[in-house]
Coordinates of C-alpha atoms in Angstrom, one line a residue:
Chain A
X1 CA -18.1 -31.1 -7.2
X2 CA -18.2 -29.3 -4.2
X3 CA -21.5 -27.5 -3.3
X4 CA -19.6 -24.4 -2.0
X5 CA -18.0 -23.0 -4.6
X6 CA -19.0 -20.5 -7.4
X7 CA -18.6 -19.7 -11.2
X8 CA -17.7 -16.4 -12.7
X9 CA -19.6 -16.4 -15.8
X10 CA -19.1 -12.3 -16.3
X11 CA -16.6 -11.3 -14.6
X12 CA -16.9 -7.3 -15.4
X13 CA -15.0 -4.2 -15.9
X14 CA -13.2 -5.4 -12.5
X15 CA -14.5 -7.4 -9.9
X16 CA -12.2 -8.4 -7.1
X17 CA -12.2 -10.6 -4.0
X18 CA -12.3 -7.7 -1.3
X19 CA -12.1 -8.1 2.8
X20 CA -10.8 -6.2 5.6
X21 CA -6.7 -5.9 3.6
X22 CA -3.5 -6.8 5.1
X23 CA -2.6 -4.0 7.3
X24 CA 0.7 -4.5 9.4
X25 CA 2.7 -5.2 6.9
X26 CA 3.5 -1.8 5.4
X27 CA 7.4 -2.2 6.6
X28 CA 8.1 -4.5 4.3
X29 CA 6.5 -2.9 1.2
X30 CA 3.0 -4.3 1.7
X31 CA -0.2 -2.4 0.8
X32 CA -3.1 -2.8 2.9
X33 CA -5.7 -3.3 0.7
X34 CA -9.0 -4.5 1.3
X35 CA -12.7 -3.0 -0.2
X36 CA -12.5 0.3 -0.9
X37 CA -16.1 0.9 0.6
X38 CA -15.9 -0.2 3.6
X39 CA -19.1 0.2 5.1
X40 CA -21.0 -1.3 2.3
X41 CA -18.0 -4.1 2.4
X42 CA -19.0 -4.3 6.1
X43 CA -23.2 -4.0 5.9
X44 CA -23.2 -6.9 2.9
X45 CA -21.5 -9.1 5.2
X46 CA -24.1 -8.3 7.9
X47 CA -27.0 -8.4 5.8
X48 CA -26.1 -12.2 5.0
X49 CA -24.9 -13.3 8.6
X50 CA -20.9 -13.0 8.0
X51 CA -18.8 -11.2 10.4
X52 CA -16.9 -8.4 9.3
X53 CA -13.9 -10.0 8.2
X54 CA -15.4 -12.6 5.6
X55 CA -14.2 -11.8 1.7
X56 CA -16.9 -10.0 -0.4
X57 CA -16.8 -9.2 -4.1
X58 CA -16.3 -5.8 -5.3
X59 CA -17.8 -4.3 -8.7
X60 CA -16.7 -1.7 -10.7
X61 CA -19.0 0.2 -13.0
X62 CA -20.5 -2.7 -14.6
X63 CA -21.1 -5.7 -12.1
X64 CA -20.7 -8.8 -12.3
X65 CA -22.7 -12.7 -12.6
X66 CA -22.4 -15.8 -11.4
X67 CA -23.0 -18.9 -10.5
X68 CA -23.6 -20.6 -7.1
X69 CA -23.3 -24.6 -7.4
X70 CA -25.3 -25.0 -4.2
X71 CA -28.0 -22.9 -3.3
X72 CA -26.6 -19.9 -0.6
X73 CA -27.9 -16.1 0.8
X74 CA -26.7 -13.3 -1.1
X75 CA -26.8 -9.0 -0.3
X76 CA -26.0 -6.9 -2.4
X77 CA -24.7 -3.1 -1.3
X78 CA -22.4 -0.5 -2.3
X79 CA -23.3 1.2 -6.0
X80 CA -27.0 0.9 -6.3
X81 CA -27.9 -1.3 -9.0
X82 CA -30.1 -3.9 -11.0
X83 CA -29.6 -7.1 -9.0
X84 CA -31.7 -10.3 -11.5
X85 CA -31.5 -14.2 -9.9
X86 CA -32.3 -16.2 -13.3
X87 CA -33.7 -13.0 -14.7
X88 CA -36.0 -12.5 -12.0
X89 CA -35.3 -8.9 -10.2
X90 CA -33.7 -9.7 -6.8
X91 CA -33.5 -6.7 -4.1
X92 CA -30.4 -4.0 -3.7
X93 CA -29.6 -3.6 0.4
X94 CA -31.6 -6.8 1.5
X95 CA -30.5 -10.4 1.8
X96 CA -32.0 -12.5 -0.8
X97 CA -31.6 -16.6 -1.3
X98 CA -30.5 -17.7 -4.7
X99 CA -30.8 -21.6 -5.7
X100 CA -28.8 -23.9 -6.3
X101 CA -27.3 -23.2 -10.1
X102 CA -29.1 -20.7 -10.7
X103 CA -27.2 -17.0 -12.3
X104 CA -26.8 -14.3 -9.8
X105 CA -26.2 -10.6 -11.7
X106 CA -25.3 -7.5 -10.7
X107 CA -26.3 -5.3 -13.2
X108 CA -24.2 -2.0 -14.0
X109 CA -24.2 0.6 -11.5
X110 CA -27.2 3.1 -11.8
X111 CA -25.1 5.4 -9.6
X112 CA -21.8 5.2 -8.2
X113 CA -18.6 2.9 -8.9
X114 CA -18.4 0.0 -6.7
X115 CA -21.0 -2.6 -5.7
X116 CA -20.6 -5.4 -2.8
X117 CA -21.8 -8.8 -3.0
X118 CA -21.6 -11.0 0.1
X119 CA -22.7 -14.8 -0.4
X120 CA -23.4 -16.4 2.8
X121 CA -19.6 -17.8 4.4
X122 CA -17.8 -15.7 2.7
X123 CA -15.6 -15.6 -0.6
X124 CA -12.9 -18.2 0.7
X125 CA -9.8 -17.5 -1.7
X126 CA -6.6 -18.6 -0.3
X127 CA -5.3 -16.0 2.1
X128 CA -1.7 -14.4 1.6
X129 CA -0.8 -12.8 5.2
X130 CA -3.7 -13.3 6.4
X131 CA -6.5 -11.6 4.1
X132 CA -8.2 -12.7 1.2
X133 CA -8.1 -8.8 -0.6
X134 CA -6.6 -8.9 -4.3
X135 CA -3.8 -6.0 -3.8
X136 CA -3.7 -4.4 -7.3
X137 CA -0.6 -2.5 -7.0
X138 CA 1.5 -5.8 -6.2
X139 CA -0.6 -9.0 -6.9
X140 CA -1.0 -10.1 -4.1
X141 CA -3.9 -12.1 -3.5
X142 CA -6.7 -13.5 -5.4
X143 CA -6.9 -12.9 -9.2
X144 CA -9.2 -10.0 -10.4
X145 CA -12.4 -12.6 -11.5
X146 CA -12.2 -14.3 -14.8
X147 CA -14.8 -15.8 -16.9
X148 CA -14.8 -19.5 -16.0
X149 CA -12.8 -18.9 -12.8
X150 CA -14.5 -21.5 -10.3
X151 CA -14.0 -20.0 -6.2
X152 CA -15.0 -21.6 -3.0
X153 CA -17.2 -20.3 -0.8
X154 CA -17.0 -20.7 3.2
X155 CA -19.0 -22.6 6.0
X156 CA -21.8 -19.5 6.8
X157 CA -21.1 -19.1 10.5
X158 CA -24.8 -17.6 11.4
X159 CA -28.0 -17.7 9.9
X160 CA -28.7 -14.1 8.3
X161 CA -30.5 -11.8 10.5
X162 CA -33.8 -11.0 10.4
X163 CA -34.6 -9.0 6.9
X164 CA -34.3 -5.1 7.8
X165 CA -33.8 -2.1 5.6
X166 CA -30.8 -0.5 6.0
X167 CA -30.5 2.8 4.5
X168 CA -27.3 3.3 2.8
X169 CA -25.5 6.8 1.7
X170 CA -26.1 7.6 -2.0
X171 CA -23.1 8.3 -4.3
X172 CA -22.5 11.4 -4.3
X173 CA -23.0 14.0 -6.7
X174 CA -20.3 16.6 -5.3
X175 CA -17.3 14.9 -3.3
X176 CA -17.0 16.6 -0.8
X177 CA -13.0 15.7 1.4
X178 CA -12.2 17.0 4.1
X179 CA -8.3 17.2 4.6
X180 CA -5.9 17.3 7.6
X181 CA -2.9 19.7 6.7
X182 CA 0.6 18.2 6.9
X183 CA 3.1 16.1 7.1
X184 CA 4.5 18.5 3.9
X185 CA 2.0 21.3 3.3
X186 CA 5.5 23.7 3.5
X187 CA 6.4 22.7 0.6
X188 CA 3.9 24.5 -1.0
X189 CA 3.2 27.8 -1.2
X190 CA 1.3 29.3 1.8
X191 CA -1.8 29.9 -0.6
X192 CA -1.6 26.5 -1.8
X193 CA -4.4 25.1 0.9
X194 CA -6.5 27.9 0.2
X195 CA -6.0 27.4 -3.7
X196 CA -7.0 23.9 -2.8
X197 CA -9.8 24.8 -1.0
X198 CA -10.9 27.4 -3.5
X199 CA -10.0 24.9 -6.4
X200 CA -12.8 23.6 -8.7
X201 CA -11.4 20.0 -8.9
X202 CA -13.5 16.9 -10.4
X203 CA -12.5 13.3 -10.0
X204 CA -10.5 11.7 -13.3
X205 CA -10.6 8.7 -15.3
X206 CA -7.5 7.6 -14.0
X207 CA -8.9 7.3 -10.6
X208 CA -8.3 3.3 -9.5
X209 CA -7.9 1.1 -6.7
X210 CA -4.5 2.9 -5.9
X211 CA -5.5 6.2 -5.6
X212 CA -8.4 9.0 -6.8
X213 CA -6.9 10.7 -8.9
X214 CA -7.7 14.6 -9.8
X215 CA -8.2 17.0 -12.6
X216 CA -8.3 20.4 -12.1
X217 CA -5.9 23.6 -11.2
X218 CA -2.3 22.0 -10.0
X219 CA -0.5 23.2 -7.2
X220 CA 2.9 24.8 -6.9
X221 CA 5.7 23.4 -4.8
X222 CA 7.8 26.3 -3.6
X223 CA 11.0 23.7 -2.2
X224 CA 12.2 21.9 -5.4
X225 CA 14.7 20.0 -3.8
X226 CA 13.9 15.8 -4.0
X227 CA 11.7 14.0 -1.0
X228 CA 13.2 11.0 0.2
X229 CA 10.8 8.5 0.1
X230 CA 9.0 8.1 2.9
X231 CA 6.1 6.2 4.3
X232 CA 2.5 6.9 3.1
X233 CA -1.2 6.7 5.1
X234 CA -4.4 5.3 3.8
X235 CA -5.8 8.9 3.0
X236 CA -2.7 11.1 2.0
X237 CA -3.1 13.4 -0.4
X238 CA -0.1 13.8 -2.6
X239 CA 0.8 16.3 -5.4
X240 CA 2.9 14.7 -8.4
X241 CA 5.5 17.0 -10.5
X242 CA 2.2 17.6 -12.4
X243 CA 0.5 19.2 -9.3
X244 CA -2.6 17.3 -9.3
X245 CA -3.4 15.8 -6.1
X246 CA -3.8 12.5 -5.8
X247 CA -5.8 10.9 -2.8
X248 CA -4.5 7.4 -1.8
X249 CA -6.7 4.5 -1.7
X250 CA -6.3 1.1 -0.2
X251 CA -3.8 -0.2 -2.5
X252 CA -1.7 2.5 -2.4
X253 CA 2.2 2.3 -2.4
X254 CA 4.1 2.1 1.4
X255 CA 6.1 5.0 0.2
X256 CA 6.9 7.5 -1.6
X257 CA 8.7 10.4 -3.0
X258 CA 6.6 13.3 -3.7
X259 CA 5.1 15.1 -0.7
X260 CA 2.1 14.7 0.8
X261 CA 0.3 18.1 1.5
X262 CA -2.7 17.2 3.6
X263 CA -4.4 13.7 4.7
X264 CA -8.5 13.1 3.9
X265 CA -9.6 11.3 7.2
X266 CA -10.2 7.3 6.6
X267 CA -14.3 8.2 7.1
X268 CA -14.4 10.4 3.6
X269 CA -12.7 7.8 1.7
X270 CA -16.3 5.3 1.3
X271 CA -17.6 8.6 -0.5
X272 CA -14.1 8.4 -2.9
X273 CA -14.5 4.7 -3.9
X274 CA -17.9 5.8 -5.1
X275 CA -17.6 9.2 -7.3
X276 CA -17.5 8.2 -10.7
X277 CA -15.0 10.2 -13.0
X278 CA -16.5 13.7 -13.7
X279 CA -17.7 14.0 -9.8
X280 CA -16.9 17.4 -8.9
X281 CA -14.2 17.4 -5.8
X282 CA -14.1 20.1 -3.3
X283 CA -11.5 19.5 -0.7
X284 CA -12.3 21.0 2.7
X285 CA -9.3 21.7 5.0
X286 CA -9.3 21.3 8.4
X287 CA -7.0 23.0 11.2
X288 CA -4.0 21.1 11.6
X289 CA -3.5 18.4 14.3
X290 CA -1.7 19.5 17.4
Chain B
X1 CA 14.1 14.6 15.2
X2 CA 11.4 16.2 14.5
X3 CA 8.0 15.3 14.8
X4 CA 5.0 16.1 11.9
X5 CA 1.2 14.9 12.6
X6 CA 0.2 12.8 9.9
X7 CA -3.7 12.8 9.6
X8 CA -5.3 11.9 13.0
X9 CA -3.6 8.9 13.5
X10 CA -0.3 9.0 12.6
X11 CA 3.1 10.5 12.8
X12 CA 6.2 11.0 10.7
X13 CA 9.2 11.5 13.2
X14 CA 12.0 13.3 10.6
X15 CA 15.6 12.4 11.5
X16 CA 18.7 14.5 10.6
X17 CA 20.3 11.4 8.9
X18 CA 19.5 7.8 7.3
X19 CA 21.6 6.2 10.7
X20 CA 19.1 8.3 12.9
X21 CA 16.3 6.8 11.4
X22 CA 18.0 3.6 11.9
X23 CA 18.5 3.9 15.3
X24 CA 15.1 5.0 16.1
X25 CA 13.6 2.1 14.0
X26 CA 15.4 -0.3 16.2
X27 CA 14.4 1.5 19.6
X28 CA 10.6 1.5 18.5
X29 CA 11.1 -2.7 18.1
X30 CA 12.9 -2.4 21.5
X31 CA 10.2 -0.7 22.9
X32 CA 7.5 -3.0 21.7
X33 CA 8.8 -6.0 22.3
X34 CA 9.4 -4.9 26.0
X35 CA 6.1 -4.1 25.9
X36 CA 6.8 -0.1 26.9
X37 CA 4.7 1.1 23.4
X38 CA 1.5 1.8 23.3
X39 CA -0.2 -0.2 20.6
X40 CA 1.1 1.6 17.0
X41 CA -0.5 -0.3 14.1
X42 CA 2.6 0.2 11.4
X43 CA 6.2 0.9 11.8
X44 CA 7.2 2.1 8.4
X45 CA 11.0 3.3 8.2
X46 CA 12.4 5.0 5.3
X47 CA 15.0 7.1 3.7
X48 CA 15.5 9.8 7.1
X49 CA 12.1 9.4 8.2
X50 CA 10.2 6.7 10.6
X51 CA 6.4 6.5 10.1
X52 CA 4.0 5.3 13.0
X53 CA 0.6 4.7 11.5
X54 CA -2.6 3.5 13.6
X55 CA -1.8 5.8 17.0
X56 CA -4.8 5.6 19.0
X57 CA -3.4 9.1 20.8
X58 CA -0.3 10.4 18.7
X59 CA 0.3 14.1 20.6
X60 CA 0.5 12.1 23.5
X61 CA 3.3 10.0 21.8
X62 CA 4.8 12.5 20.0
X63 CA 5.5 14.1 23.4
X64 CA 6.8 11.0 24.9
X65 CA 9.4 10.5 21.7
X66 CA 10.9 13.5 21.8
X67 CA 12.3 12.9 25.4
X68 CA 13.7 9.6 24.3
X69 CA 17.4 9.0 24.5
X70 CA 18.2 6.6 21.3
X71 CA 21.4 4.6 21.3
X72 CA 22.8 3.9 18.2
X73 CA 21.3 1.1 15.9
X74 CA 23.8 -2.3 17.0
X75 CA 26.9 -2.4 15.1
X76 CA 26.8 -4.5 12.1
X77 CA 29.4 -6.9 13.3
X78 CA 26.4 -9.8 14.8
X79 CA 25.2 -13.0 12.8
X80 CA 24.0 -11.4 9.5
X81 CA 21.9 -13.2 6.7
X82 CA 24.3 -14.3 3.9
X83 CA 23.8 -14.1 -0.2
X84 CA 25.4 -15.7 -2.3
X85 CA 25.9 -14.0 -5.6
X86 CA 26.8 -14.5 -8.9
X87 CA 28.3 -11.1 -10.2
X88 CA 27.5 -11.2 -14.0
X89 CA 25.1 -8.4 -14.2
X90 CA 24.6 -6.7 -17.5
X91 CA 25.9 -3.4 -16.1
X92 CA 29.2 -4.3 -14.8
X93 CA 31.1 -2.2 -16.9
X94 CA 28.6 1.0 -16.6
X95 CA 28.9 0.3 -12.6
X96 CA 32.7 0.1 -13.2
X97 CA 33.0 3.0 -15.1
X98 CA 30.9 5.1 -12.7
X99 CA 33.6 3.8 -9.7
X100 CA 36.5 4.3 -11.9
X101 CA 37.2 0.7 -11.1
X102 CA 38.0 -2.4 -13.8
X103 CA 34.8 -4.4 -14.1
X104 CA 36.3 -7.3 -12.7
X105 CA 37.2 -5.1 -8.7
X106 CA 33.0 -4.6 -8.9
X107 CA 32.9 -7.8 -6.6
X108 CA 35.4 -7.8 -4.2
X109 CA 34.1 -3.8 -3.5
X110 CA 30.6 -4.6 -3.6
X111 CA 30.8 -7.9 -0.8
X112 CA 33.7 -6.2 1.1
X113 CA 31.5 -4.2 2.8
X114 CA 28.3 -5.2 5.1
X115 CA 25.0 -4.4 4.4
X116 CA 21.7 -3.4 6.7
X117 CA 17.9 -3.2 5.5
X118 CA 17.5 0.1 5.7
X119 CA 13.8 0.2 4.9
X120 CA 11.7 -1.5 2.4
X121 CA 9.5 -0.2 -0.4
X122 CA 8.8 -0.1 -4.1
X123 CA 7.4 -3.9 -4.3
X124 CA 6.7 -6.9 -1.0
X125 CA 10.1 -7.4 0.2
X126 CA 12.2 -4.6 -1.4
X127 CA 14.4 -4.4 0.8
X128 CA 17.0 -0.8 0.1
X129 CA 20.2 -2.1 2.3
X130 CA 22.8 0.6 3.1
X131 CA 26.6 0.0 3.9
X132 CA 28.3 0.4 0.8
X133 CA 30.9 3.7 1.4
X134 CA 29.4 6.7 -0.1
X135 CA 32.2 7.2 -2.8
X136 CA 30.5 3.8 -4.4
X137 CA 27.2 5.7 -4.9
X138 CA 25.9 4.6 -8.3
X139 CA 23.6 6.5 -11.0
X140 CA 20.0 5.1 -11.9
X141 CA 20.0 4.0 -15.7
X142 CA 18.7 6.9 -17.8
X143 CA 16.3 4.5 -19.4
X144 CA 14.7 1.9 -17.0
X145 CA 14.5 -1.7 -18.1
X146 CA 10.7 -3.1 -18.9
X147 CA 11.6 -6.6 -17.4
X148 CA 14.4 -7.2 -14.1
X149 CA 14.4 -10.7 -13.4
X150 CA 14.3 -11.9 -9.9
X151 CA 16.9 -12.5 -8.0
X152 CA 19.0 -9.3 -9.4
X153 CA 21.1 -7.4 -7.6
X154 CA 21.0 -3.7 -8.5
X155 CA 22.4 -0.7 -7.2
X156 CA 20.8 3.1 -7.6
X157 CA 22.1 6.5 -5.2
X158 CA 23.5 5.0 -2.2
X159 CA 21.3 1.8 -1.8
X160 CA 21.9 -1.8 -3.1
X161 CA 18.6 -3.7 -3.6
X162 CA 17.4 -7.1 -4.9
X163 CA 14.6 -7.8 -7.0
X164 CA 11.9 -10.1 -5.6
X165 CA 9.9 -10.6 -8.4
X166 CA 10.3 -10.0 -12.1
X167 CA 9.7 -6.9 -12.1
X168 CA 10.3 -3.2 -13.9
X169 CA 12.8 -1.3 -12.6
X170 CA 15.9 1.4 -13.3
X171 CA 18.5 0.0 -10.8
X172 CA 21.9 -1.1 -12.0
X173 CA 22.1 -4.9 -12.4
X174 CA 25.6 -6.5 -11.3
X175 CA 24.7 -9.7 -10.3
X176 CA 21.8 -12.5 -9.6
X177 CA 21.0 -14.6 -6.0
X178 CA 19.3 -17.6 -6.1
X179 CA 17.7 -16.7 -2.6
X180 CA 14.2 -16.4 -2.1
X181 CA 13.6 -13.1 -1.0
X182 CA 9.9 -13.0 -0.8
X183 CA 7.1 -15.8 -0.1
X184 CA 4.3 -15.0 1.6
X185 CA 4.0 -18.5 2.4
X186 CA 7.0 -18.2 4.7
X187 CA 7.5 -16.9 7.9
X188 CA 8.9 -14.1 7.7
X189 CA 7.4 -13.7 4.2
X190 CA 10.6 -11.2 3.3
X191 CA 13.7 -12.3 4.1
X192 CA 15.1 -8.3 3.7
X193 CA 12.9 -7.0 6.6
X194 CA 14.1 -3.2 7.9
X195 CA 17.1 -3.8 9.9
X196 CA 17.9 -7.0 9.2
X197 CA 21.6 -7.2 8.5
X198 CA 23.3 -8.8 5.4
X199 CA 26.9 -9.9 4.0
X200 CA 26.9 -10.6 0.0
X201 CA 29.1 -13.0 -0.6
X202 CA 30.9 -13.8 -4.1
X203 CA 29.8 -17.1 -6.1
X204 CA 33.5 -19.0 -7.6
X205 CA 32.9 -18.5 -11.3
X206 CA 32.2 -21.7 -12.7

């Protein structure tokens, strides 16, 4: 048996194979997907010597453990939590070696939602166009991690760099989005954005790889008549019959029907993939694009 | 047309009609592969609407679009991908009925007329193909089925579509294709890409 490969011995709430997504494909009903965290995605893979591209695993709530058949460099980012190697406490944010067989686990997340682990060359699931990032809303790609599920892991490419501390934003206790009006803030009443902005929102249970979703005063649609569907950003805020707005995540649908009343610029969203359900939401419009 | 900022880098150009968006999908492809675009990350057409995602400077292209003259998407007469179809869907009759037509006219109706990929959505390689005279327009079911298997061909409102994959869905089913519509695998992974142009044509009973 090969050396670079992996077992899932717990495989979590959800713990995916995560990279960069599949962007470019939208037009023929593709979601981009890829981690929903994307500078933690992006510092694990540094902290371990991978570019920026190679396929991480992403955690929800309650980690994840495995099993390296050969021994390989691991980081762990994203969600702060207990990181063990055979039991033994292993650093959070700092590139760590685990041996050969031994059990690496990432404990539940202290704070936050989603925690990154990077293994030295990468998470090398078959890619489908191109990425290795499980797509949730259409299956494509890798599998959400099964106990017993065995996955290769790539040729590292560089040795990791030397150890530095990298400070990393906490989760945060009040999300905080700011919000670009438009494409279809008319078809809301003219108060709506300030009754968004005004609104005491928190983040809900339902919140998922596809979109945060939001509890809290809906907003009124003063045009009734039906949207044809139409193509969706990473970002856009839409408002359901319900009137809850709904901020799209990576795996979010190419289009849709209902309109979008504002878009949360792609910089916000790392804060999104890390407010647990509860997490008050303030959305914070901005003046509209020329 | 009309063009709304989408975010910071993006735009949805709003046409007055399904053919305007059309045309204007096939200009943008024009345009890039002539090399006249800047670089625009995603082209997403849809129902009267054409999406351009990943605009390192959309006001500056927003201006430039709206001084474009568009021709009209190519007539549908050219080489157009062929599928073979069995019509024996489970809502013949209920299509039928809707058409004021005898179950057995569904066929010759549905593959008389030529088809285009309008725009995809809803699943990879969904592809909702227009051509089919508006009088033919066909009601959703009121209930949507749990399980479509792949390879149907449905109608709903104005647009005939086939299923992929197994899949849910509240389209009308009146007939199957064995064609393999979508395989990432395959280049192109989705044989019903926006624009592409397509003829159904009937299977002999056996």
């Amino acid at each position: 048996m090969t050396d670079r490969a992996f077992a899932v011995l717990r495989p979590g709430a959800l713990t995916t194979v995560q990279d960069l997504g599949r962007p470019g494909h939208a037009h023929i009903g593709v979601p981009r997907a890829g981690a929903l965290d994307l500078p933690a995605h992006l510092l694990a893979n540094r902290l371990v010597g991978n570019p920026p591209h190679a396929a991480t695993l992403e955690t929800t709530l309650t980690g994840c453990a495995v099993r390296p058949h050969g021994a390989v460099t691991a980081a762990v980012t994203g969600a702060p939590c207990g990181v063990t190697v055979d039991g033994r406490p292993a650093p959070w944010g700092a590139a760590f070696r685990v041996p050969a067989g031994a059990v690496l686990d990432i404990g539940r997340a202290a704070r936050g939602v989603r925690s990154y682990l990077a293994l030295g060359g990468g998470v090398a699931a078959e890619r489908v166009l191109g990425s290795r990032s499980a797509d949730l809303l259409s299956g494509l790609g890798p599998a959400p991690l099964a106990e017993g599920a065995i996955l290769p892991i790539g040729a590292p490419v560089a040795p990791p760099p030397p150890a530095d501390a990298v400070p990393q934003p906490g989760p945060p206790k009040e999300l905080v989005l700011r919000l670009r009006p438009g494409p279809r803030d008319d078809w809301f009443a003219p108060a709506a954005l300030t009754a968004l902005a005004a609104g005491r929102y928190r983040v809900a249970s339902a919140s998922n790889r596809i979109g945060l979703r939001t509890e809290g005063p809906p907003l009124s649609r003063i045009r009734r008549a039906e949207l044809p569907s139409e193509g969706l950003v990473l970002g856009a805020v839409q408002v359901p019959p319900d009137g809850r707005p709904v901020v799209f995540l990576a795996d979010h649908p190419t289009t849709g029907g209902y309109p979008v009343i504002g878009v949360v610029p792609e910089r916000d969203l790392a804060a999104a993939a890390q407010a647990v359900p509860g997490t008050p939401l303030r959305f914070l419009p901005l003046r509209r694009a020329r | 047309m009309r063009v709304l900022p989408v975010g910071d880098h993006a735009l949805l150009v709003e046409l007055p009609t399904g053919e305007a968006a059309l045309a204007l999908h096939a200009e943008l492809l024009r345009r890039r592969a002539a090399g006249t675009l800047p670089r625009i990350g995603e082209i997403v057409p849809a129902a009267r609407t054409v999406l351009l995602d990943g605009v390192e400077e959309p006001g500056a292209l927003a201006r430039r679009l709206t001084r474009w003259e568009i021709p009209p998407a190519p007539p549908a007469a050219e080489a157009a991908l062929t599928l073979s179809v069995r019509y024996d869907g489970p809502d013949l009759d209920e299509v039928a009925a809707a058409w004021g037509v005898r179950p057995e006219e569904v066929a010759a109706i549905h593959s008389g007329a030529a088809y285009r990929v309008a725009f995809c959505g809803f699943a990879p390689g969904f592809g909702y193909l227009t051509g089919l005279p508006e009088r033919y327009a066909t009601p959703r079911r009121g209930t949507p089925r749990t399980a479509v298997p792949p390879g149907s061909v449905a109608l709903a409102g104005p647009y005939t579509g086939v299923y992929p994959r197994a899949s849910p869905g509240g389209w009308q089913l009146i007939g199957t294709t064995d064609a393999v519509l979508w395989d990432p695998g395959r280049e192109p992974a989705a044989l019903l890409a926006p624009g592409v142009l397509v003829r159904f044509v009937p299977e002999p009973a056996s």
